[in-house]
């Protein structure tokens, strides 16, 4: 196996279980590595730090999979990690047949995402190196889950950054275009091969249930960036009289409409629009809602884009506060690691000053329990939500 030595000073971080080695931190290789090669990471004086895999052309060059000298990377280790991940999910009361089985570093498998939708699993390898363990992953998933099918999704981002040329597809069994899952007392259709991400935003399961606390029978609610109606249907279930659900994606809205009929719900208005334009229009017309949910996609994929992302949030919060009735609720989320809880609170505070409305924070949420995050790898905590009563 290729031996890699790293610069003095970096070893403390790795001994503290930080699993990444950045390219400039590498001093030498025992042999020039290729993308996906297994490596042993050593400190400058040759002491063992961990086993990992390498991509010499990316900024995060090495991901450490094992910090234990007695546990080298191999089929057995991958199977054990997957079994541990499943055992942990079995302990949780997620109230759904859809869950995240593997959350990358959060399950000690950097570069691997596995989402389970009933009898099907969707796999996403977010690094070239983890993708080279594909056969082991599929074999273990078949043994552990006994699924009807496994599908691989390859995002454009991963294809570009990691240089994965494959387009993904069925890895095992058969996978239909649409899978019906249940979450709490609702059913949802998931487009496994074509939907956004792996098909459904499982991370918001707990928040979708939580939102029911802020709905009174007869309320008028707004679900901005609604995707296939996750929040909209929960608002209806909690007794909302009317829900307006807005998204840019025609396909997501089509599924949203099907989801409403699957749950025998009416009075959801599905609107294909840019949420920013829609909010501006509602503000100009003086429209107000009892509950407004804002769950946008990630506006900040890196640190450099934080200022522009915050401008986007400021605009959404400013208009969102305007269109919330006195005593109503504005609930906002961010799914970007780079946008911290403090950023959201500060931006909301500034928007509330501009709008001259007092705001009481009544709750907060993060990604659900099947998305565990590592204290040593803070990027694994990416989703935050703030629940604000607008006076
Ligand atoms: C994080 S997802 C929302 C997930 C949803 N709340 C759920 O529970 O399933 C973000 C959604 O925003 C939509 N979107 C992205 N940009 C948008 C925009 N400018 N206006 C409206 N929707 C947008 C995407 O199509 C996607 O469905």
Short mmCIF file of C-alpha atoms and ligand atoms in Angstrom, two decimals:
data_model
loop_
_atom_site.label_atom_id
_atom_site.label_comp_id
_atom_site.label_asym_id
_atom_site.label_seq_id
_atom_site.Cartn_x
_atom_site.Cartn_y
_atom_site.Cartn_z
CA UNK A 1 0.00 0.00 0.00
CA UNK A 2 1.23 3.52 -0.74
CA UNK A 3 2.68 5.30 2.28
CA UNK A 4 1.99 9.03 2.62
CA UNK A 5 3.81 11.37 5.01
CA UNK A 6 2.25 14.61 6.14
CA UNK A 7 3.67 17.89 7.38
CA UNK A 8 4.55 18.40 11.03
CA UNK A 9 1.63 19.89 12.97
CA UNK A 10 -1.12 18.26 10.90
CA UNK A 11 -0.89 14.97 12.81
CA UNK A 12 -2.56 16.44 15.93
CA UNK A 13 -5.72 17.13 13.96
CA UNK A 14 -5.72 13.61 12.51
CA UNK A 15 -5.07 12.03 15.91
CA UNK A 16 -8.13 14.02 17.03
CA UNK A 17 -10.11 12.01 14.41
CA UNK A 18 -10.35 14.66 11.70
CA UNK A 19 -10.61 12.44 8.61
CA UNK A 20 -9.32 14.68 5.83
CA UNK A 21 -5.83 15.49 4.58
CA UNK A 22 -5.55 18.49 2.29
CA UNK A 23 -3.20 18.35 -0.72
CA UNK A 24 -0.70 20.98 0.53
CA UNK A 25 -0.30 19.03 3.79
CA UNK A 26 1.34 16.05 2.06
CA UNK A 27 5.16 15.86 2.16
CA UNK A 28 5.86 12.63 0.26
CA UNK A 29 4.51 9.41 -1.26
CA UNK A 30 6.30 6.04 -1.31
CA UNK A 31 5.02 5.77 -4.89
CA UNK A 32 3.11 8.28 -7.05
CA UNK A 33 -0.58 7.51 -6.33
CA UNK A 34 -3.47 7.32 -8.78
CA UNK A 35 -7.02 8.46 -8.09
CA UNK A 36 -8.71 5.96 -5.75
CA UNK A 37 -5.55 4.25 -4.49
CA UNK A 38 -5.51 3.05 -0.88
CA UNK A 39 -2.93 4.77 1.30
CA UNK A 40 -1.44 4.58 4.79
CA UNK A 41 -1.16 8.04 6.31
CA UNK A 42 1.89 8.60 8.52
CA UNK A 43 3.21 11.59 10.40
CA UNK A 44 6.50 13.22 9.35
CA UNK A 45 8.51 10.73 11.43
CA UNK A 46 6.69 7.70 10.04
CA UNK A 47 4.19 6.93 12.82
CA UNK A 48 0.86 5.42 11.74
CA UNK A 49 -2.15 7.78 11.62
CA UNK A 50 -4.76 6.01 9.51
CA UNK A 51 -5.85 4.10 6.42
CA UNK A 52 -7.56 6.06 3.68
CA UNK A 53 -8.01 6.57 -0.02
CA UNK A 54 -6.58 9.32 -2.17
CA UNK A 55 -7.46 11.61 -5.02
CA UNK A 56 -4.24 13.49 -5.83
CA UNK A 57 -6.11 16.06 -7.93
CA UNK A 58 -8.66 17.31 -5.35
CA UNK A 59 -8.06 19.77 -2.52
CA UNK A 60 -9.22 17.24 0.07
CA UNK A 61 -6.75 14.64 -1.12
CA UNK A 62 -7.11 11.86 1.43
CA UNK A 63 -10.16 10.65 3.31
CA UNK A 64 -9.29 8.45 6.27
CA UNK A 65 -11.63 5.50 6.65
CA UNK A 66 -9.91 3.82 9.60
CA UNK A 67 -7.83 5.29 12.43
CA UNK A 68 -7.18 1.79 13.79
CA UNK A 69 -3.98 0.03 12.73
CA UNK A 70 -5.71 -3.34 13.22
CA UNK A 71 -8.61 -2.40 10.93
CA UNK A 72 -7.37 -1.89 7.37
CA UNK A 73 -9.76 -0.98 4.57
CA UNK A 74 -11.31 -4.01 2.93
CA UNK A 75 -14.57 -5.78 2.25
CA UNK A 76 -14.91 -6.83 5.88
CA UNK A 77 -14.56 -3.28 7.21
CA UNK A 78 -17.06 -1.86 4.71
CA UNK A 79 -19.58 -4.56 5.61
CA UNK A 80 -19.10 -3.93 9.34
CA UNK A 81 -19.62 -0.19 8.93
CA UNK A 82 -22.80 -0.77 6.92
CA UNK A 83 -24.11 -3.24 9.50
CA UNK A 84 -23.38 -0.76 12.32
CA UNK A 85 -25.20 1.95 10.35
CA UNK A 86 -28.24 -0.29 9.94
CA UNK A 87 -28.24 -1.36 13.60
CA UNK A 88 -28.23 2.31 14.62
CA UNK A 89 -31.21 3.11 12.33
CA UNK A 90 -33.13 0.13 13.73
CA UNK A 91 -32.92 1.73 17.18
CA UNK A 92 -34.51 4.98 15.98
CA UNK A 93 -38.25 5.66 15.88
CA UNK A 94 -38.26 7.46 12.58
CA UNK A 95 -41.91 6.73 11.81
CA UNK A 96 -41.22 6.09 8.14
CA UNK A 97 -40.09 3.33 5.78
CA UNK A 98 -37.63 5.77 4.17
CA UNK A 99 -34.40 6.71 5.88
CA UNK A 100 -30.76 7.60 5.36
CA UNK A 101 -28.78 4.45 6.04
CA UNK A 102 -25.34 5.96 5.51
CA UNK A 103 -24.46 9.61 6.08
CA UNK A 104 -20.87 9.66 4.85
CA UNK A 105 -18.39 10.70 7.59
CA UNK A 106 -21.31 10.59 10.07
CA UNK A 107 -21.26 6.80 9.60
CA UNK A 108 -17.48 6.44 9.27
CA UNK A 109 -17.79 5.93 5.51
CA UNK A 110 -16.56 9.18 3.96
CA UNK A 111 -17.87 9.62 0.44
CA UNK A 112 -20.88 7.30 0.76
CA UNK A 113 -24.56 8.18 0.96
CA UNK A 114 -27.20 5.44 1.05
CA UNK A 115 -30.90 6.30 1.24
CA UNK A 116 -33.50 3.59 1.66
CA UNK A 117 -36.97 4.00 0.15
CA UNK A 118 -39.04 1.03 1.28
CA UNK A 119 -37.70 -1.98 -0.61
CA UNK A 120 -35.21 0.03 -2.67
CA UNK A 121 -31.89 1.67 -1.89
CA UNK A 122 -30.27 4.64 -3.61
CA UNK A 123 -26.52 4.97 -3.42
CA UNK A 124 -24.43 8.04 -4.09
CA UNK A 125 -20.64 7.90 -4.06
CA UNK A 126 -19.47 11.45 -3.53
CA UNK A 127 -15.79 10.58 -4.03
CA UNK A 128 -13.94 8.59 -6.65
CA UNK A 129 -12.16 6.60 -3.92
CA UNK A 130 -15.34 5.43 -2.17
CA UNK A 131 -16.75 4.52 -5.58
CA UNK A 132 -13.95 2.02 -6.04
CA UNK A 133 -15.52 0.03 -3.16
CA UNK A 134 -18.80 -0.17 -5.10
CA UNK A 135 -18.87 -3.97 -5.40
CA UNK A 136 -18.31 -4.43 -1.66
CA UNK A 137 -20.98 -1.86 -0.85
CA UNK A 138 -23.56 -3.44 -3.14
CA UNK A 139 -22.81 -6.97 -1.88
CA UNK A 140 -23.17 -5.88 1.76
CA UNK A 141 -26.37 -3.92 1.06
CA UNK A 142 -27.93 -6.93 -0.67
CA UNK A 143 -27.07 -9.14 2.30
CA UNK A 144 -28.21 -6.67 4.97
CA UNK A 145 -31.30 -5.13 3.40
CA UNK A 146 -32.44 -7.81 0.94
CA UNK A 147 -33.72 -5.01 -1.31
CA UNK A 148 -35.66 -5.43 -4.54
CA UNK A 149 -33.29 -3.01 -6.22
CA UNK A 150 -30.34 -0.65 -5.76
CA UNK A 151 -29.88 2.45 -7.86
CA UNK A 152 -26.80 4.64 -8.18
CA UNK A 153 -27.14 8.41 -8.59
CA UNK A 154 -24.14 10.47 -9.80
CA UNK A 155 -24.50 14.22 -9.28
CA UNK A 156 -23.02 16.65 -11.82
CA UNK A 157 -20.99 18.16 -8.99
CA UNK A 158 -19.33 14.85 -8.09
CA UNK A 159 -18.79 13.97 -11.74
CA UNK A 160 -16.92 17.25 -12.28
CA UNK A 161 -14.96 17.51 -9.04
CA UNK A 162 -14.04 13.84 -8.66
CA UNK A 163 -13.80 12.99 -12.36
CA UNK A 164 -16.45 10.23 -12.32
CA UNK A 165 -17.46 9.53 -15.91
CA UNK A 166 -20.15 6.93 -15.25
CA UNK A 167 -23.75 8.20 -15.25
CA UNK A 168 -25.04 5.78 -12.60
CA UNK A 169 -28.07 3.48 -13.01
CA UNK A 170 -29.32 0.18 -11.62
CA UNK A 171 -26.67 -1.67 -9.59
CA UNK A 172 -28.87 -4.55 -8.46
CA UNK A 173 -32.34 -6.00 -9.15
CA UNK A 174 -35.02 -3.78 -10.62
CA UNK A 175 -35.90 -0.20 -9.73
CA UNK A 176 -39.20 1.40 -10.80
CA UNK A 177 -39.56 5.03 -11.90
CA UNK A 178 -41.70 5.83 -8.84
CA UNK A 179 -41.61 4.38 -5.34
CA UNK A 180 -44.31 5.15 -2.75
CA UNK A 181 -43.01 5.71 0.76
CA UNK A 182 -44.77 6.65 3.98
CA UNK A 183 -43.69 9.21 6.54
CA UNK A 184 -45.76 9.76 9.70
CA UNK A 185 -49.35 9.39 8.47
CA UNK A 186 -48.64 10.60 4.91
CA UNK A 187 -47.63 8.93 1.67
CA UNK A 188 -45.17 10.38 -0.82
CA UNK A 189 -44.05 9.37 -4.30
CA UNK A 190 -40.30 9.36 -4.83
CA UNK A 191 -38.80 9.51 -8.31
CA UNK A 192 -35.75 7.37 -7.62
CA UNK A 193 -33.92 7.71 -10.93
CA UNK A 194 -34.93 11.29 -11.79
CA UNK A 195 -35.87 13.20 -8.63
CA UNK A 196 -33.68 15.82 -6.95
CA UNK A 197 -30.73 14.50 -4.87
CA UNK A 198 -31.60 10.84 -4.19
CA UNK A 199 -35.32 11.53 -4.70
CA UNK A 200 -36.60 12.94 -1.39
CA UNK A 201 -35.34 15.31 1.33
CA UNK A 202 -35.21 12.77 4.14
CA UNK A 203 -33.24 15.16 6.37
CA UNK A 204 -36.37 17.27 6.98
CA UNK A 205 -38.55 14.41 8.29
CA UNK A 206 -38.53 15.65 11.90
CA UNK A 207 -39.07 19.27 10.83
CA UNK A 208 -42.03 18.28 8.66
CA UNK A 209 -43.69 16.76 11.73
CA UNK A 210 -42.68 19.71 13.92
CA UNK A 211 -44.35 22.17 11.58
CA UNK A 212 -47.78 20.84 12.56
CA UNK A 213 -47.35 22.56 15.95
CA UNK A 214 -47.60 25.93 14.24
CA UNK A 215 -50.82 25.35 12.32
CA UNK A 216 -54.30 26.11 13.68
CA UNK A 217 -57.41 24.75 12.00
CA UNK A 218 -58.50 27.20 9.30
CA UNK A 219 -55.04 28.73 8.76
CA UNK A 220 -53.70 29.90 5.42
CA UNK A 221 -50.14 28.64 4.94
CA UNK A 222 -47.34 29.18 2.47
CA UNK A 223 -44.73 26.51 1.60
CA UNK A 224 -41.92 28.18 -0.35
CA UNK A 225 -39.42 25.93 -2.19
CA UNK A 226 -41.98 23.17 -1.60
CA UNK A 227 -40.42 20.43 -3.77
CA UNK A 228 -43.03 17.61 -3.74
CA UNK A 229 -45.06 19.14 -0.91
CA UNK A 230 -43.34 17.81 2.21
CA UNK A 231 -44.36 20.74 4.40
CA UNK A 232 -47.53 21.58 2.44
CA UNK A 233 -49.11 18.19 3.14
CA UNK A 234 -48.19 18.34 6.82
CA UNK A 235 -49.78 21.79 7.03
CA UNK A 236 -52.97 20.37 5.50
CA UNK A 237 -52.88 17.39 7.84
CA UNK A 238 -52.68 19.80 10.80
CA UNK A 239 -55.89 21.52 9.68
CA UNK A 240 -54.82 24.36 7.37
CA UNK A 241 -57.73 25.62 5.30
CA UNK A 242 -55.58 26.50 2.33
CA UNK A 243 -51.93 25.93 1.45
CA UNK A 244 -50.01 27.68 -1.30
CA UNK A 245 -46.99 25.64 -2.42
CA UNK A 246 -44.35 27.25 -4.63
CA UNK A 247 -41.41 25.71 -6.49
CA UNK A 248 -39.45 26.35 -9.67
CA UNK A 249 -39.47 22.71 -10.70
CA UNK A 250 -42.39 21.64 -12.85
CA UNK A 251 -41.56 17.98 -12.23
CA UNK A 252 -41.49 18.39 -8.42
CA UNK A 253 -44.88 20.14 -8.55
CA UNK A 254 -46.36 17.35 -10.69
CA UNK A 255 -45.31 14.86 -8.03
CA UNK A 256 -46.61 17.23 -5.33
CA UNK A 257 -50.07 17.18 -6.94
CA UNK A 258 -50.00 13.39 -7.09
CA UNK A 259 -48.95 13.34 -3.42
CA UNK A 260 -51.94 15.49 -2.51
CA UNK A 261 -54.36 13.08 -4.19
CA UNK A 262 -52.55 10.07 -2.74
CA UNK A 263 -53.44 11.53 0.67
CA UNK A 264 -56.98 12.63 -0.34
CA UNK A 265 -56.14 16.29 0.11
CA UNK A 266 -57.54 19.28 -1.70
CA UNK A 267 -57.05 23.03 -1.32
CA UNK A 268 -53.35 22.98 -2.03
CA UNK A 269 -52.50 25.50 -4.73
CA UNK A 270 -49.34 24.40 -6.60
CA UNK A 271 -47.52 27.29 -8.25
CA UNK A 272 -44.55 27.10 -10.56
CA UNK A 273 -42.63 30.28 -9.75
CA UNK A 274 -39.38 31.72 -8.53
CA UNK A 275 -39.92 32.03 -4.77
CA UNK A 276 -38.16 35.43 -4.67
CA UNK A 277 -40.50 36.86 -7.34
CA UNK A 278 -43.52 35.27 -5.71
CA UNK A 279 -42.72 36.76 -2.30
CA UNK A 280 -42.15 40.20 -3.84
CA UNK A 281 -45.56 39.96 -5.50
CA UNK A 282 -47.30 38.86 -2.28
CA UNK A 283 -45.63 41.72 -0.42
CA UNK A 284 -46.67 44.26 -3.06
CA UNK A 285 -50.26 42.98 -2.96
CA UNK A 286 -50.34 43.07 0.86
CA UNK A 287 -51.12 39.33 1.13
CA UNK A 288 -50.49 37.69 4.51
CA UNK A 289 -50.32 34.10 5.76
CA UNK A 290 -50.58 32.47 9.19
CA UNK A 291 -47.52 30.31 8.56
CA UNK A 292 -44.70 30.80 6.06
CA UNK A 293 -42.06 28.09 5.52
CA UNK A 294 -38.89 28.89 3.57
CA UNK A 295 -36.75 25.84 2.74
CA UNK A 296 -34.41 26.88 -0.09
CA UNK A 297 -31.66 24.84 -1.76
CA UNK A 298 -28.08 25.46 -0.67
CA UNK A 299 -27.14 29.05 -1.59
CA UNK A 300 -23.53 28.67 -0.35
CA UNK A 301 -21.58 25.70 -1.68
CA UNK A 302 -18.33 27.20 -0.36
CA UNK A 303 -17.08 29.88 2.02
CA UNK A 304 -16.62 32.43 -0.75
CA UNK A 305 -20.32 32.40 -1.58
CA UNK A 306 -21.47 33.12 2.01
CA UNK A 307 -21.93 36.93 1.53
CA UNK A 308 -24.10 36.52 -1.57
CA UNK A 309 -26.06 33.69 0.11
CA UNK A 310 -26.73 35.96 3.10
CA UNK A 311 -28.06 38.65 0.77
CA UNK A 312 -30.46 36.04 -0.61
CA UNK A 313 -31.57 35.07 2.90
CA UNK A 314 -31.98 38.71 3.89
CA UNK A 315 -34.34 39.26 0.97
CA UNK A 316 -36.33 36.11 1.78
CA UNK A 317 -36.57 36.95 5.50
CA UNK A 318 -37.49 40.58 4.86
CA UNK A 319 -40.36 39.66 2.52
CA UNK A 320 -41.22 36.59 4.61
CA UNK A 321 -41.71 38.76 7.71
CA UNK A 322 -43.85 41.18 5.73
CA UNK A 323 -46.21 38.46 4.51
CA UNK A 324 -46.62 36.82 7.95
CA UNK A 325 -49.76 37.85 9.86
CA UNK A 326 -49.28 39.33 13.36
CA UNK A 327 -48.97 36.36 15.72
CA UNK A 328 -48.18 34.07 12.79
CA UNK A 329 -45.02 32.02 12.23
CA UNK A 330 -42.09 32.30 9.87
CA UNK A 331 -39.97 29.15 9.68
CA UNK A 332 -36.67 29.26 7.80
CA UNK A 333 -34.08 26.63 6.96
CA UNK A 334 -30.61 26.48 5.52
CA UNK A 335 -29.09 23.28 4.16
CA UNK A 336 -25.61 24.70 3.67
CA UNK A 337 -22.87 23.93 6.18
CA UNK A 338 -21.30 27.33 5.44
CA UNK A 339 -24.41 29.18 6.61
CA UNK A 340 -24.27 28.80 10.37
CA UNK A 341 -27.10 29.09 12.86
CA UNK A 342 -25.63 32.46 13.95
CA UNK A 343 -25.78 33.71 10.34
CA UNK A 344 -29.46 32.84 10.14
CA UNK A 345 -30.29 34.48 13.47
CA UNK A 346 -28.31 37.63 12.68
CA UNK A 347 -29.92 37.95 9.24
CA UNK A 348 -33.36 37.44 10.73
CA UNK A 349 -32.61 40.08 13.36
CA UNK A 350 -31.56 42.58 10.69
CA UNK A 351 -34.65 41.83 8.59
CA UNK A 352 -36.90 42.23 11.65
CA UNK A 353 -35.41 45.69 12.32
CA UNK A 354 -36.13 46.72 8.71
CA UNK A 355 -39.70 45.42 8.94
CA UNK A 356 -40.13 46.78 12.49
CA UNK A 357 -41.65 43.54 13.80
CA UNK A 358 -40.81 41.88 17.10
CA UNK A 359 -39.80 38.25 16.73
CA UNK A 360 -39.93 35.47 19.30
CA UNK A 361 -37.93 32.32 18.60
CA UNK A 362 -40.07 29.34 19.52
CA UNK A 363 -37.93 26.51 18.24
CA UNK A 364 -34.99 25.25 16.26
CA UNK A 365 -34.29 22.05 14.38
CA UNK A 366 -31.46 20.25 12.64
CA UNK A 367 -31.32 17.27 10.29
CA UNK A 368 -33.15 14.19 11.61
CA UNK A 369 -31.51 11.42 13.66
CA UNK A 370 -30.68 9.26 10.64
CA UNK A 371 -28.23 12.01 9.55
CA UNK A 372 -25.75 11.82 12.47
CA UNK A 373 -22.90 14.30 12.43
CA UNK A 374 -19.35 14.09 13.69
CA UNK A 375 -18.05 16.59 16.20
CA UNK A 376 -14.67 16.27 14.49
CA UNK A 377 -16.12 16.87 10.99
CA UNK A 378 -18.46 19.83 11.39
CA UNK A 379 -19.42 19.78 7.68
CA UNK A 380 -21.62 16.79 8.51
CA UNK A 381 -24.02 19.18 10.34
CA UNK A 382 -25.49 21.14 7.47
CA UNK A 383 -29.21 21.61 8.06
CA UNK A 384 -30.61 24.17 10.51
CA UNK A 385 -34.06 25.57 11.06
CA UNK A 386 -35.34 28.57 13.04
CA UNK A 387 -39.01 28.81 14.08
CA UNK A 388 -40.05 32.40 14.65
CA UNK A 389 -43.29 33.87 15.93
CA UNK A 390 -43.78 37.24 14.24
CA UNK A 391 -45.57 39.74 16.47
C1 LIG B 1 -34.40 21.81 -0.07
S1 LIG B 1 -35.58 21.55 -1.33
C2 LIG B 1 -37.08 21.68 -0.44
C3 LIG B 1 -37.52 20.40 0.23
C4 LIG B 1 -38.93 20.39 0.72
N1 LIG B 1 -39.19 21.37 1.71
C5 LIG B 1 -39.32 19.01 1.23
O1 LIG B 1 -39.62 18.87 2.43
O2 LIG B 1 -39.34 18.05 0.45
C6 LIG B 1 -35.47 23.03 -2.27
C7 LIG B 1 -36.46 23.17 -3.43
O3 LIG B 1 -36.29 24.50 -3.94
C8 LIG B 1 -36.59 24.48 -5.34
N2 LIG B 1 -36.04 25.74 -5.88
C9 LIG B 1 -34.75 26.04 -6.16
N3 LIG B 1 -34.64 27.34 -6.50
C10 LIG B 1 -35.89 27.89 -6.42
C11 LIG B 1 -36.44 29.19 -6.62
N4 LIG B 1 -35.65 30.22 -6.95
N5 LIG B 1 -37.76 29.37 -6.44
C12 LIG B 1 -38.56 28.34 -6.09
N6 LIG B 1 -38.10 27.10 -5.88
C13 LIG B 1 -36.79 26.86 -6.05
C14 LIG B 1 -36.02 23.19 -5.82
O4 LIG B 1 -36.68 22.79 -7.01
C15 LIG B 1 -36.29 22.26 -4.62
O5 LIG B 1 -37.49 21.57 -4.84
#
